Coordinates of C-alpha atoms in Angstrom, one line a residue:
Chain Z
M196 CA 107.6 3.4 26.4
S197 CA 105.9 1.5 29.1
K198 CA 102.4 0.1 29.4
S199 CA 100.3 -0.5 32.4
S200 CA 96.7 -0.9 33.1
A201 CA 96.7 0.4 36.6
A202 CA 99.9 2.2 37.6
M203 CA 99.9 6.0 37.3
P204 CA 103.0 7.4 35.8
L205 CA 104.6 10.6 37.1
P206 CA 103.5 13.7 35.2
R207 CA 105.9 15.3 32.8
N208 CA 106.6 18.3 35.0
H209 CA 106.0 16.9 38.4
V210 CA 107.4 19.2 41.0
E211 CA 107.7 19.4 44.8
V212 CA 104.9 17.7 46.7
E213 CA 102.6 15.5 44.7
P214 CA 99.1 15.3 46.3
A215 CA 98.3 11.8 47.2
E216 CA 94.9 11.7 45.7
P217 CA 94.1 12.3 42.0
V218 CA 92.2 15.4 41.0
V219 CA 89.6 13.6 39.0
E220 CA 88.6 10.0 39.5
V221 CA 85.9 7.9 37.7
R222 CA 84.8 4.7 39.2
G223 CA 83.0 1.9 37.4
I224 CA 81.3 4.2 34.9
V225 CA 78.5 2.5 33.0
K226 CA 76.5 4.3 30.4
R227 CA 73.6 2.5 28.7
Y228 CA 71.2 3.9 26.1
G229 CA 67.9 2.1 26.3
T230 CA 68.4 -1.5 27.2
Q231 CA 70.6 -2.6 24.3
V232 CA 73.3 -0.1 23.6
V233 CA 76.2 0.0 26.1
A234 CA 78.3 3.0 25.5
L235 CA 80.6 2.6 28.5
D236 CA 81.0 -0.5 30.5
G237 CA 82.8 -0.2 33.8
V238 CA 85.4 2.5 33.1
S239 CA 87.6 3.4 36.1
L240 CA 90.4 6.0 35.7
A241 CA 92.3 8.5 37.7
F242 CA 93.7 11.9 36.5
R243 CA 96.3 13.9 38.3
A244 CA 97.2 17.5 38.4
G245 CA 99.7 18.8 35.8
E246 CA 99.0 15.8 33.6
L247 CA 97.5 15.7 30.2
T248 CA 95.6 12.6 29.5
S249 CA 94.2 11.8 26.1
L250 CA 91.1 9.6 25.6
L251 CA 91.7 7.9 22.3
G252 CA 89.7 5.4 20.4
P253 CA 87.7 4.7 17.3
S254 CA 84.3 6.3 16.9
G255 CA 81.7 4.7 19.0
C256 CA 84.1 3.9 21.9
G257 CA 82.3 6.4 24.1
K258 CA 85.2 8.8 24.6
T259 CA 83.1 11.9 24.3
T260 CA 80.4 10.3 26.5
L261 CA 83.0 9.7 29.2
L262 CA 84.3 13.3 28.9
K263 CA 80.7 14.6 29.2
I264 CA 80.1 12.4 32.2
I265 CA 83.2 13.8 33.9
A266 CA 81.9 17.3 33.0
G267 CA 78.6 16.5 34.6
L268 CA 76.8 17.2 31.3
M269 CA 75.6 13.6 31.2
Q270 CA 74.5 11.2 33.9
P271 CA 76.1 7.8 34.0
T272 CA 73.8 4.8 34.3
A273 CA 76.1 3.5 37.1
G274 CA 79.4 4.6 38.7
E275 CA 80.6 7.8 40.1
V276 CA 82.8 10.8 39.3
L277 CA 85.0 12.3 42.0
V278 CA 86.7 15.6 42.0
R279 CA 89.2 16.0 44.8
G280 CA 87.7 13.0 46.4
R281 CA 84.2 14.4 46.4
I282 CA 81.4 12.8 44.4
V283 CA 80.0 15.3 41.9
A284 CA 76.6 14.9 40.1
G285 CA 76.6 17.9 37.8
P286 CA 78.8 20.6 36.3
G287 CA 80.9 22.6 38.7
P288 CA 83.3 25.5 38.9
D289 CA 86.2 23.0 39.3
R290 CA 85.8 21.8 35.7
A291 CA 85.7 23.8 32.4
F292 CA 84.8 22.4 29.0
V293 CA 86.2 23.2 25.6
F294 CA 83.8 22.2 22.8
Q295 CA 84.5 20.6 19.5
D296 CA 82.3 23.1 17.7
F297 CA 83.5 25.9 19.9
A298 CA 80.0 26.7 21.2
L299 CA 80.5 30.5 21.0
M300 CA 77.5 32.8 21.2
P301 CA 77.3 34.4 17.7
W302 CA 75.6 37.5 19.0
A303 CA 78.3 38.3 21.5
T304 CA 81.8 39.8 21.1
V305 CA 84.9 37.8 21.9
L306 CA 85.1 39.7 25.2
R307 CA 81.6 38.8 26.2
N308 CA 82.1 35.2 25.1
V309 CA 85.2 34.8 27.1
A310 CA 83.7 36.5 30.1
F311 CA 80.5 34.4 29.9
G312 CA 81.5 31.9 32.5
L313 CA 82.2 34.7 35.0
E314 CA 79.0 36.5 33.9
L315 CA 77.0 33.4 34.9
K316 CA 78.8 33.4 38.3
G317 CA 77.7 37.0 38.9
V318 CA 81.2 38.5 38.8
A319 CA 81.0 42.3 38.4
R320 CA 81.4 43.6 34.8
D321 CA 84.7 45.5 35.3
Q322 CA 86.3 42.6 37.0
R323 CA 85.1 39.9 34.6
E324 CA 86.1 41.9 31.6
E325 CA 89.5 42.5 33.0
T326 CA 90.0 38.8 33.6
A327 CA 88.7 38.1 30.1
R328 CA 91.1 40.5 28.5
R329 CA 94.0 38.9 30.2
H330 CA 93.0 35.5 28.9
I331 CA 92.3 36.8 25.5
A332 CA 95.8 38.1 25.3
R333 CA 97.1 34.9 26.7
V334 CA 95.7 32.8 23.8
G335 CA 97.1 35.3 21.4
L336 CA 93.9 37.2 20.5
A337 CA 94.7 40.6 21.9
G338 CA 93.1 43.3 19.7
F339 CA 90.2 41.0 18.8
E340 CA 88.1 41.7 21.9
D341 CA 85.4 43.5 20.1
R342 CA 85.1 41.2 17.1
Y343 CA 82.2 38.7 16.7
P344 CA 82.8 35.0 16.2
H345 CA 81.8 35.1 12.6
Q346 CA 84.6 37.5 11.9
L347 CA 87.2 35.0 13.2
S348 CA 88.8 31.9 11.6
G349 CA 88.1 28.5 13.0
G350 CA 91.4 28.4 14.9
M351 CA 90.7 31.8 16.4
R352 CA 87.3 30.7 17.5
Q353 CA 88.7 27.7 19.3
R354 CA 91.1 30.0 21.0
V355 CA 88.1 32.0 22.2
G356 CA 86.7 28.7 23.5
L357 CA 89.9 28.0 25.3
A358 CA 90.2 31.5 26.8
R359 CA 86.6 31.1 28.1
A360 CA 87.5 27.9 29.8
L361 CA 90.7 29.4 31.3
A362 CA 88.9 32.5 32.5
V363 CA 86.9 30.6 35.1
D364 CA 90.2 29.2 36.5
A365 CA 89.0 25.7 36.8
E366 CA 91.3 23.0 38.0
V367 CA 90.3 20.6 35.3
L368 CA 90.1 21.4 31.6
L369 CA 88.0 19.0 29.6
M370 CA 88.5 19.3 25.8
D371 CA 86.3 17.5 23.3
E372 CA 88.3 17.0 20.1
P373 CA 89.3 20.7 20.3
F374 CA 91.3 20.7 17.1
S375 CA 89.1 18.6 14.9
A376 CA 87.3 21.5 13.3
V377 CA 90.5 23.6 12.5
D378 CA 92.9 23.2 9.6
E379 CA 96.2 21.3 10.0
Q380 CA 98.6 24.2 10.3
T381 CA 96.4 25.8 12.9
R382 CA 96.1 22.5 14.7
R383 CA 99.9 22.1 15.0
K384 CA 100.4 25.6 16.4
F385 CA 97.5 25.0 18.7
Q386 CA 99.0 21.8 20.0
E387 CA 102.3 23.6 20.8
D388 CA 100.4 26.3 22.6
L389 CA 98.6 23.7 24.6
L390 CA 101.8 22.0 25.6
A391 CA 103.2 25.4 26.7
L392 CA 100.0 26.0 28.7
C393 CA 100.4 22.6 30.3
R394 CA 103.9 23.4 31.4
E395 CA 102.9 26.8 32.9
E396 CA 99.8 25.6 34.8
R397 CA 99.3 22.7 37.0
K398 CA 95.9 22.0 35.7
T399 CA 94.5 18.6 34.9
F400 CA 93.9 18.3 31.2
I401 CA 91.6 15.6 29.7
V402 CA 91.5 15.7 26.0
V403 CA 89.4 13.6 23.7
T404 CA 90.9 12.9 20.3
H405 CA 90.7 10.5 17.4
S406 CA 94.1 11.4 16.1
I407 CA 96.8 9.0 17.3
E408 CA 99.6 11.4 16.3
E409 CA 98.0 14.2 18.3
A410 CA 97.5 12.0 21.3
V411 CA 101.1 10.8 21.3
Y412 CA 102.4 14.3 20.7
L413 CA 100.5 15.9 23.5
S414 CA 99.9 13.4 26.2
D415 CA 101.5 12.3 29.4
R416 CA 99.2 9.4 29.2
I417 CA 97.0 7.9 26.6
V418 CA 93.9 6.0 27.5
L419 CA 92.8 3.7 24.7
L420 CA 89.2 2.8 24.7
S421 CA 87.7 -0.1 22.8
P422 CA 84.3 0.3 21.2
R423 CA 80.9 -1.4 21.9
P424 CA 81.0 -1.7 24.8
G425 CA 83.4 1.1 25.7
R426 CA 86.1 -0.2 27.9
V427 CA 89.6 0.8 28.8
S428 CA 91.7 -1.5 26.6
E429 CA 95.1 -0.1 27.3
I430 CA 97.0 2.8 28.9
V431 CA 100.0 4.0 27.1
V432 CA 102.6 6.4 28.5
P433 CA 104.6 7.9 25.6
E434 CA 108.1 8.5 26.9
I435 CA 109.1 11.1 24.4
P436 CA 112.0 13.5 24.9
R437 CA 110.2 16.9 25.4
Q438 CA 113.2 19.1 25.1
G439 CA 113.3 19.1 21.3
T440 CA 111.6 21.2 18.8
P441 CA 108.2 20.0 17.5
D442 CA 109.9 18.7 14.4
E443 CA 112.5 16.8 16.3
I444 CA 109.8 15.2 18.4
R445 CA 107.9 14.2 15.4
R446 CA 111.0 12.5 13.9
D447 CA 112.0 10.9 17.2
P448 CA 112.0 7.0 16.9
V449 CA 110.1 6.7 20.2
Y450 CA 107.4 9.0 18.9
I451 CA 107.1 7.1 15.6
D452 CA 107.1 3.7 17.4
T453 CA 104.5 4.7 19.8
V454 CA 102.2 5.9 17.1
E455 CA 102.7 2.6 15.2
D456 CA 102.1 0.6 18.3
I457 CA 98.8 2.3 19.1
W458 CA 97.7 2.0 15.5
R459 CA 98.4 -1.8 15.6
G460 CA 96.3 -2.0 18.8
L461 CA 93.4 0.0 17.3
R462 CA 93.5 -1.5 13.8
R463 CA 91.3 -4.5 14.6
Y464 CA 88.4 -2.2 15.6
V465 CA 88.5 -0.4 12.3
E466 CA 88.6 -3.4 10.0
Chain Q
M28 CA 65.7 44.1 -12.1
T29 CA 67.2 44.4 -15.5
V30 CA 65.3 45.0 -18.8
F31 CA 67.2 45.0 -22.1
G32 CA 70.5 45.4 -20.2
H33 CA 69.3 48.5 -18.3
R34 CA 69.1 48.4 -14.6
I35 CA 65.7 49.4 -13.5
P36 CA 64.9 50.1 -9.8
M37 CA 62.3 48.1 -8.1
M38 CA 60.1 51.1 -7.8
A39 CA 59.7 51.1 -11.6
S40 CA 57.2 48.2 -11.5
L41 CA 55.1 50.1 -9.0
L42 CA 55.1 53.1 -11.4
L43 CA 54.1 50.8 -14.3
W44 CA 51.2 49.4 -12.4
A45 CA 50.1 52.9 -11.4
L46 CA 50.2 53.8 -15.1
V47 CA 48.1 50.8 -16.0
W48 CA 45.7 51.7 -13.3
E49 CA 45.5 55.3 -14.5
V50 CA 44.8 54.2 -18.1
V51 CA 42.1 51.7 -17.1
G52 CA 40.6 54.3 -14.8
R53 CA 40.6 57.0 -17.6
L54 CA 38.9 54.5 -20.0
G55 CA 36.1 54.3 -17.5
L56 CA 35.6 50.6 -18.2
V57 CA 35.2 49.5 -14.7
L58 CA 33.2 51.6 -12.3
L59 CA 35.2 50.3 -9.3
F60 CA 38.5 51.8 -10.5
P61 CA 38.7 55.6 -10.7
P62 CA 42.0 56.8 -12.2
F63 CA 45.0 56.5 -10.0
T64 CA 45.6 60.3 -9.9
E65 CA 42.1 60.6 -8.5
V66 CA 42.9 58.1 -5.8
V67 CA 46.1 60.0 -4.9
A68 CA 44.1 63.2 -4.8
A69 CA 41.6 61.5 -2.5
L70 CA 44.5 60.5 -0.3
F71 CA 45.1 64.2 0.4
T72 CA 41.5 65.0 1.1
V73 CA 40.9 61.9 3.2
V74 CA 44.0 61.8 5.4
P75 CA 43.6 65.2 7.0
T76 CA 40.0 64.7 8.0
Q77 CA 39.1 64.2 11.7
S78 CA 37.3 60.9 11.0
F79 CA 40.4 59.5 9.3
L80 CA 42.6 60.5 12.2
D81 CA 40.3 59.0 14.7
A82 CA 40.1 55.8 12.7
A83 CA 43.9 55.7 12.3
V84 CA 44.4 56.2 16.1
I85 CA 41.9 53.5 17.0
T86 CA 43.3 51.1 14.4
V87 CA 46.9 51.6 15.4
V88 CA 46.0 51.2 19.1
S89 CA 44.1 48.0 18.6
F90 CA 46.7 46.7 16.2
A91 CA 49.5 47.5 18.7
L92 CA 47.6 45.9 21.6
G93 CA 46.8 42.8 19.6
M94 CA 50.4 42.4 18.4
A95 CA 51.9 43.0 21.8
L96 CA 49.6 40.3 23.2
A97 CA 50.4 37.9 20.3
I98 CA 54.2 38.3 20.9
A99 CA 53.8 38.1 24.6
V100 CA 51.9 34.8 24.3
G101 CA 53.3 33.4 21.0
V102 CA 57.0 33.6 21.9
P103 CA 56.8 31.8 25.3
L104 CA 54.3 29.3 23.9
G105 CA 56.6 28.5 21.0
A106 CA 59.6 28.4 23.3
L107 CA 57.9 25.9 25.5
M108 CA 56.8 23.8 22.6
G109 CA 60.3 23.8 21.2
R110 CA 61.8 22.8 24.5
F111 CA 59.3 20.4 26.0
T112 CA 57.8 17.5 24.1
A113 CA 54.8 17.3 26.4
V114 CA 53.8 20.9 25.6
D115 CA 54.5 20.3 21.9
Q116 CA 52.2 17.3 21.8
F117 CA 49.5 19.1 23.8
A118 CA 49.5 22.4 22.0
G119 CA 51.1 21.5 18.6
M120 CA 48.0 20.2 17.0
W121 CA 45.9 23.3 17.9
V122 CA 48.6 25.7 16.8
N123 CA 49.0 24.0 13.5
L124 CA 45.3 23.9 13.0
F125 CA 44.8 27.6 13.8
V126 CA 47.8 28.8 11.7
S127 CA 46.0 27.6 8.5
A128 CA 42.4 27.9 9.6
P129 CA 40.1 30.6 8.1
L130 CA 40.1 32.7 11.2
S131 CA 37.8 35.4 9.7
A132 CA 35.0 32.9 10.2
L133 CA 35.6 33.1 13.9
V134 CA 35.3 36.8 14.1
P135 CA 31.5 36.7 14.6
V136 CA 32.0 34.4 17.5
I137 CA 34.6 36.7 19.0
M138 CA 32.1 39.5 18.5
L139 CA 29.6 37.6 20.6
L140 CA 32.2 37.1 23.3
F141 CA 33.9 40.5 23.3
G142 CA 31.2 42.9 22.0
M143 CA 31.1 45.3 19.1
G144 CA 34.2 47.2 20.1
T145 CA 37.9 47.5 20.2
A146 CA 38.2 44.4 22.3
T147 CA 37.0 42.3 19.4
V148 CA 39.5 43.9 17.0
V149 CA 42.3 43.4 19.5
V150 CA 41.4 39.7 19.9
T151 CA 41.2 39.3 16.1
V152 CA 44.6 40.8 15.6
F153 CA 45.9 38.5 18.3
L154 CA 44.4 35.4 16.8
F155 CA 45.7 36.2 13.3
A156 CA 49.2 36.8 14.5
V157 CA 49.9 34.5 17.4
W158 CA 50.1 31.1 15.8
I159 CA 52.8 31.8 13.2
I160 CA 54.9 33.5 15.9
A161 CA 54.5 30.4 18.1
L162 CA 55.4 28.1 15.3
D163 CA 58.5 30.0 14.2
T164 CA 59.7 30.4 17.7
R165 CA 59.3 26.7 18.2
A166 CA 61.4 26.1 15.1
G167 CA 64.0 28.6 16.3
I168 CA 64.3 27.0 19.7
R169 CA 64.6 23.5 18.1
H170 CA 67.5 24.8 15.9
V171 CA 69.6 26.1 18.8
P172 CA 72.8 24.1 18.7
P173 CA 72.8 21.6 21.6
S174 CA 76.4 22.5 22.3
L175 CA 75.4 26.1 23.2
V176 CA 73.0 24.8 25.8
E177 CA 75.6 22.4 27.1
M178 CA 78.1 25.2 27.2
A179 CA 75.8 27.3 29.4
H180 CA 75.1 24.3 31.5
S181 CA 78.8 23.5 31.9
F182 CA 79.5 27.0 33.2
G183 CA 76.8 26.6 35.8
A184 CA 73.9 28.5 34.1
T185 CA 70.5 28.1 35.8
R186 CA 67.5 27.1 33.8
W187 CA 66.4 30.7 33.6
Q188 CA 69.8 31.9 32.5
T189 CA 69.9 29.3 29.8
A190 CA 66.5 30.3 28.6
S191 CA 67.1 34.1 28.6
R192 CA 70.7 34.3 27.7
I193 CA 71.1 31.4 25.2
L194 CA 67.9 30.0 23.9
L195 CA 65.9 33.2 23.2
L196 CA 68.9 34.9 21.6
A197 CA 70.0 31.9 19.6
A198 CA 66.4 31.6 18.3
L199 CA 66.1 35.3 17.5
P200 CA 66.3 35.0 13.7
E201 CA 63.4 32.7 13.6
I202 CA 61.5 34.6 16.2
L203 CA 61.9 37.8 14.2
A204 CA 60.8 36.0 11.0
G205 CA 57.7 34.8 12.9
I206 CA 57.0 38.3 14.2
R207 CA 57.4 39.8 10.7
V208 CA 54.9 37.4 9.2
G209 CA 52.7 37.9 12.3
L210 CA 52.7 41.6 11.7
I211 CA 51.4 41.2 8.2
R212 CA 48.7 38.8 9.4
G213 CA 47.9 41.2 12.2
V214 CA 47.3 44.0 9.7
K215 CA 44.9 41.6 7.9
G216 CA 43.3 40.9 11.3
V217 CA 42.8 44.5 12.2
V218 CA 41.1 45.2 8.9
V219 CA 38.9 42.0 9.0
G220 CA 38.0 42.7 12.6
Q221 CA 37.1 46.3 11.9
L222 CA 35.2 45.5 8.8
L223 CA 33.1 42.9 10.5
V224 CA 32.5 45.0 13.5
S225 CA 32.1 47.8 11.0
I226 CA 31.3 50.6 13.3
I227 CA 34.9 51.4 14.4
G228 CA 38.1 52.6 12.9
F229 CA 39.0 52.0 9.3
G230 CA 36.3 49.4 9.1
A231 CA 33.7 52.1 9.6
L232 CA 35.3 54.3 6.9
F233 CA 35.5 51.4 4.4
E234 CA 31.9 50.7 5.1
L235 CA 31.0 54.4 4.6
Y236 CA 33.0 54.8 1.4
S237 CA 31.8 51.6 -0.3
R238 CA 28.2 52.1 0.6
N239 CA 28.3 55.6 -0.9
F240 CA 30.4 54.4 -3.8
L241 CA 33.3 56.8 -3.0
M242 CA 35.8 54.5 -4.8
A243 CA 38.6 57.0 -4.9
E244 CA 38.5 57.4 -1.1
F245 CA 38.1 53.7 -0.7
W246 CA 41.2 52.9 -2.7
A247 CA 43.1 55.7 -0.9
L248 CA 42.4 54.1 2.4
T249 CA 43.5 50.7 1.0
L250 CA 46.8 52.3 -0.1
V251 CA 47.3 53.7 3.4
L252 CA 46.9 50.2 4.8
F253 CA 49.2 48.6 2.3
A254 CA 51.8 51.2 3.0
F255 CA 51.4 50.6 6.7
A256 CA 51.9 46.8 6.4
L257 CA 54.9 47.2 4.0
L258 CA 56.5 49.7 6.3
L259 CA 56.2 47.4 9.4
S260 CA 57.4 44.4 7.5
G261 CA 60.3 46.5 6.1
L262 CA 61.3 47.6 9.6
V263 CA 61.4 44.1 11.0
S264 CA 63.2 42.7 8.0
R265 CA 65.9 45.4 8.5
L266 CA 66.2 44.2 12.1
E267 CA 66.4 40.6 10.8
H268 CA 69.1 41.6 8.3
R269 CA 71.2 43.0 11.1
I270 CA 71.3 39.7 12.8
A271 CA 71.4 37.6 9.7
Y272 CA 74.9 36.3 10.4
Y273 CA 73.5 34.3 13.3
A274 CA 71.9 31.8 11.0
G275 CA 75.1 31.6 8.9
V276 CA 77.2 30.9 11.9
R277 CA 74.8 28.2 13.0
Q278 CA 75.4 26.1 9.9
S279 CA 79.2 25.9 10.4

C-alpha cells in the first residue's frame, strides 16, 4: 500500500487514453457555519474517471458537507468546484446523487421514482420509462416496477435510488453513506454490485462512508478527513488484489493491514 | 366495541341513543324533545318540500363556494408559511389567533360588509375553515423530509417543480387532515352564517321551525345537517386512509 498527499494513483481499470484533466476537482473548499464552526478548511482534491474514491472520517469531519458541495446542494464559503474544468455553482446533469435515506417519493411507483430525473428534464414519457425499466432491471429489480417504496425492503429501496441516479446517465455518481441504512448482508451484496458497476462503467464515483472496511473494500483511493476543522489528513491507496472472491479479498493480509492502518490513524479523533 | 364478550357494531350506540331519545320523548318530560320516531317521520315530510330543497341547494352552494375558497387560500398560505420564515412570522400570529377565536362573533360584522345574503354565508364558511387548513398545511410542509427536496434540487428541479411535485404531494396527508377538519368547521360556519342572516337557506327554516315550535321538524333538519357533516368527513378520511402509508414511510 502506498500513501501520498498529492499524487493521483492510476485507477483500477485504467484503459487506453487517460484524459489529462480530472473529471471533478475541488479547490480550497472552506465551509463555515456562522463565525465559529469551521466544517471544512481548505480542502483540495481531484477525482478521475473510472475511479472510486471514498471520503472517510469520524462524524463531524465534514465528509457529507463536502459531497453536498460537490453536488451543488450546498454553497461553500470559499473555494470552487470544477467539473471537466468548468466551475459549477449548483446541481447539474453531470452529477447524480444517491441519498443516505434513499429520498424516494412514497406516492410514486418504482418506475416513476427511477424516471423522476428524466421527468424533470422533460424527457417524453415513453422514452423515460423505457430508460427507467432498463436501469431497474440492471440493479436487479425487474418485476418491481409498479411497486411502491413502502412495499420494498431497505436494500431494494436503495437500489431504486441507485437506478434513479444511473438513469440520468451522469458522469459523476455521488453517494452519501449509501449502505448505512441497510442490513449487513444486503450491504455486502450491494458493495459487490457497486464494484461490478464500477468495472462496467467509466464513471467517477465519490462515496461517503464511515466504515473503514467498506472504504478499503470498495475504493481505488480513500481520502481521510480529520474533524473540526475538516481537512484532508491522508490519502490512502489500498493495493488489494481484485481478482479474488469477496471472501478472499477480506482475508487478504493487505486488506487487513490497510484497515488496521487507517484505524490507527483515525483512532485519536475518536478517543 | 365489545360488551360482555359480544362484538357489537358501532351503529349499536346510535340505536341505543335513539331508544333513549324515544323513551324521553314518549314520557313528555321535556317539551323540546318529541319522540325520535316523530322526528324521523318529520324527516319524510320535511325533506320533499320545496322550501327544504331550495334551502338545501342554497346551503350546499354557499358551503361549496366557501370551502373552495378556503382550500384555495388556506393551502397556499400554509405552504408559504411552512416554507418561508418571513411569511410565517408575518401571518403566523393572525392564523393562530383566528383558528381559536370565536368567529361567530364576527358574523354581524361580515353581514355589515357583505349584506344579508349568500355572500355573508360564503365568507363565514371561509373564515371558519381556512385557518385550520393553513395551519395543517404549514405543519405538513414543515415535515417534508429535507432529503426529498434536495433530491429534486439535485436532479435539476425548478422551484415550481419542487413545490408542485414534491412539497405539496409530500404534505398531502396533513393537508387532507386540515381539509377534513376544515369541512366540519365549514358546516358549522354555514349553519351559523345562515342562522344569523336567518332569511336564507337552512337558517330561515330553523328560524321558522323554532319560532313555531315545530320541534320534530327542527330536529329532523339537525339530523340532516349532522349526516351531511359526517358524510363529508367520512369521504375525506377515506381519501386520507388511502394515502396513510405516506406518513409511515416518512418516519423510517
